[in-house]
Coordinates of C-alpha atoms in Angstrom, one line a residue:
M246 CA -23.8 17.1 24.5
E247 CA -20.8 14.8 24.3
L248 CA -20.8 11.5 26.0
K249 CA -18.0 9.0 25.9
L250 CA -18.7 5.3 26.3
E251 CA -16.2 2.5 26.7
V252 CA -17.4 -0.4 24.6
P253 CA -15.7 -3.7 25.7
D254 CA -14.1 -5.6 22.9
Y255 CA -15.9 -8.7 21.8
N256 CA -14.2 -12.0 22.8
I257 CA -15.2 -15.1 20.8
E258 CA -14.5 -17.3 23.9
S259 CA -16.4 -15.2 26.5
G260 CA -18.9 -13.4 24.2
I261 CA -20.1 -9.9 24.9
S262 CA -19.2 -8.0 28.1
Y263 CA -21.9 -5.7 29.3
N264 CA -21.2 -2.2 30.8
W265 CA -24.2 -1.2 33.0
E266 CA -24.5 2.3 34.4
R267 CA -25.1 2.4 38.2
N268 CA -28.8 2.7 39.1
F269 CA -30.1 1.8 35.7
V270 CA -33.8 1.2 35.2
I271 CA -35.2 -0.5 32.1
E272 CA -38.8 -1.6 31.6
T273 CA -40.3 -3.3 28.6
S274 CA -43.9 -4.0 27.6
Y275 CA -46.0 -5.1 24.7
R276 CA -49.5 -3.6 24.2
N277 CA -51.8 -3.3 21.3
G278 CA -49.1 -4.4 18.8
Q279 CA -46.5 -2.0 20.1
I280 CA -43.2 -2.7 21.9
Q281 CA -42.4 -0.1 24.5
I282 CA -39.1 0.5 26.2
K283 CA -39.0 2.8 29.2
A284 CA -35.7 3.7 30.9
N285 CA -34.1 6.3 33.0
K286 CA -30.9 8.1 31.9
E287 CA -28.7 5.4 33.2
G288 CA -30.8 2.7 31.5
L289 CA -30.7 4.5 28.1
I290 CA -26.9 4.9 28.3
S291 CA -26.6 1.2 29.2
L292 CA -28.7 0.2 26.2
A293 CA -26.7 2.5 23.9
N294 CA -23.5 0.8 25.1
H295 CA -25.0 -2.6 24.5
L296 CA -26.1 -1.7 21.0
L297 CA -22.7 -0.3 20.1
N298 CA -21.2 -3.5 21.6
L299 CA -23.4 -5.7 19.3
A300 CA -22.5 -3.5 16.3
Q301 CA -18.8 -4.4 16.5
E302 CA -17.3 -5.9 13.3
S303 CA -16.0 -8.9 15.3
V304 CA -19.4 -9.8 16.6
P305 CA -20.8 -12.5 14.3
T306 CA -24.2 -12.2 12.5
G307 CA -26.9 -14.0 14.5
H308 CA -25.3 -13.1 17.9
H309 CA -28.0 -11.7 20.2
M310 CA -28.5 -10.1 23.6
H311 CA -31.3 -11.5 25.8
F312 CA -32.8 -9.4 28.6
D313 CA -35.8 -10.2 30.9
D314 CA -37.1 -9.4 34.3
I315 CA -34.7 -12.0 35.9
N316 CA -31.8 -10.6 33.9
S317 CA -31.7 -6.8 34.0
L318 CA -35.2 -5.6 33.3
D319 CA -37.8 -4.4 35.9
D320 CA -40.3 -6.9 37.3
G321 CA -43.1 -7.6 34.9
S322 CA -41.2 -6.6 31.8
V323 CA -41.5 -8.7 28.6
E324 CA -38.4 -10.4 27.2
L325 CA -36.2 -8.3 25.0
I326 CA -34.0 -10.0 22.4
I327 CA -31.8 -7.9 20.1
E328 CA -30.1 -9.8 17.3
K329 CA -27.4 -8.8 14.9
I330 CA -28.3 -9.5 11.2

């Protein structure tokens, strides 16, 4: 399978630009010491794009993405923070 993603260039003034696939679904939970991420195809592609976005050389160390049930995740999801080290 070949999939092409357009990863927006990082801009120091405006930060990371997110490309979300239409109809994405992402749900996160924490149970018994485990973090679980559930997503449909569109959600997985969106997350892959975001991770590639964060991996850009121009994105500074310490920069992070913050998602929660008010911002992109399904209702009841736990916060998800992904930080570049």
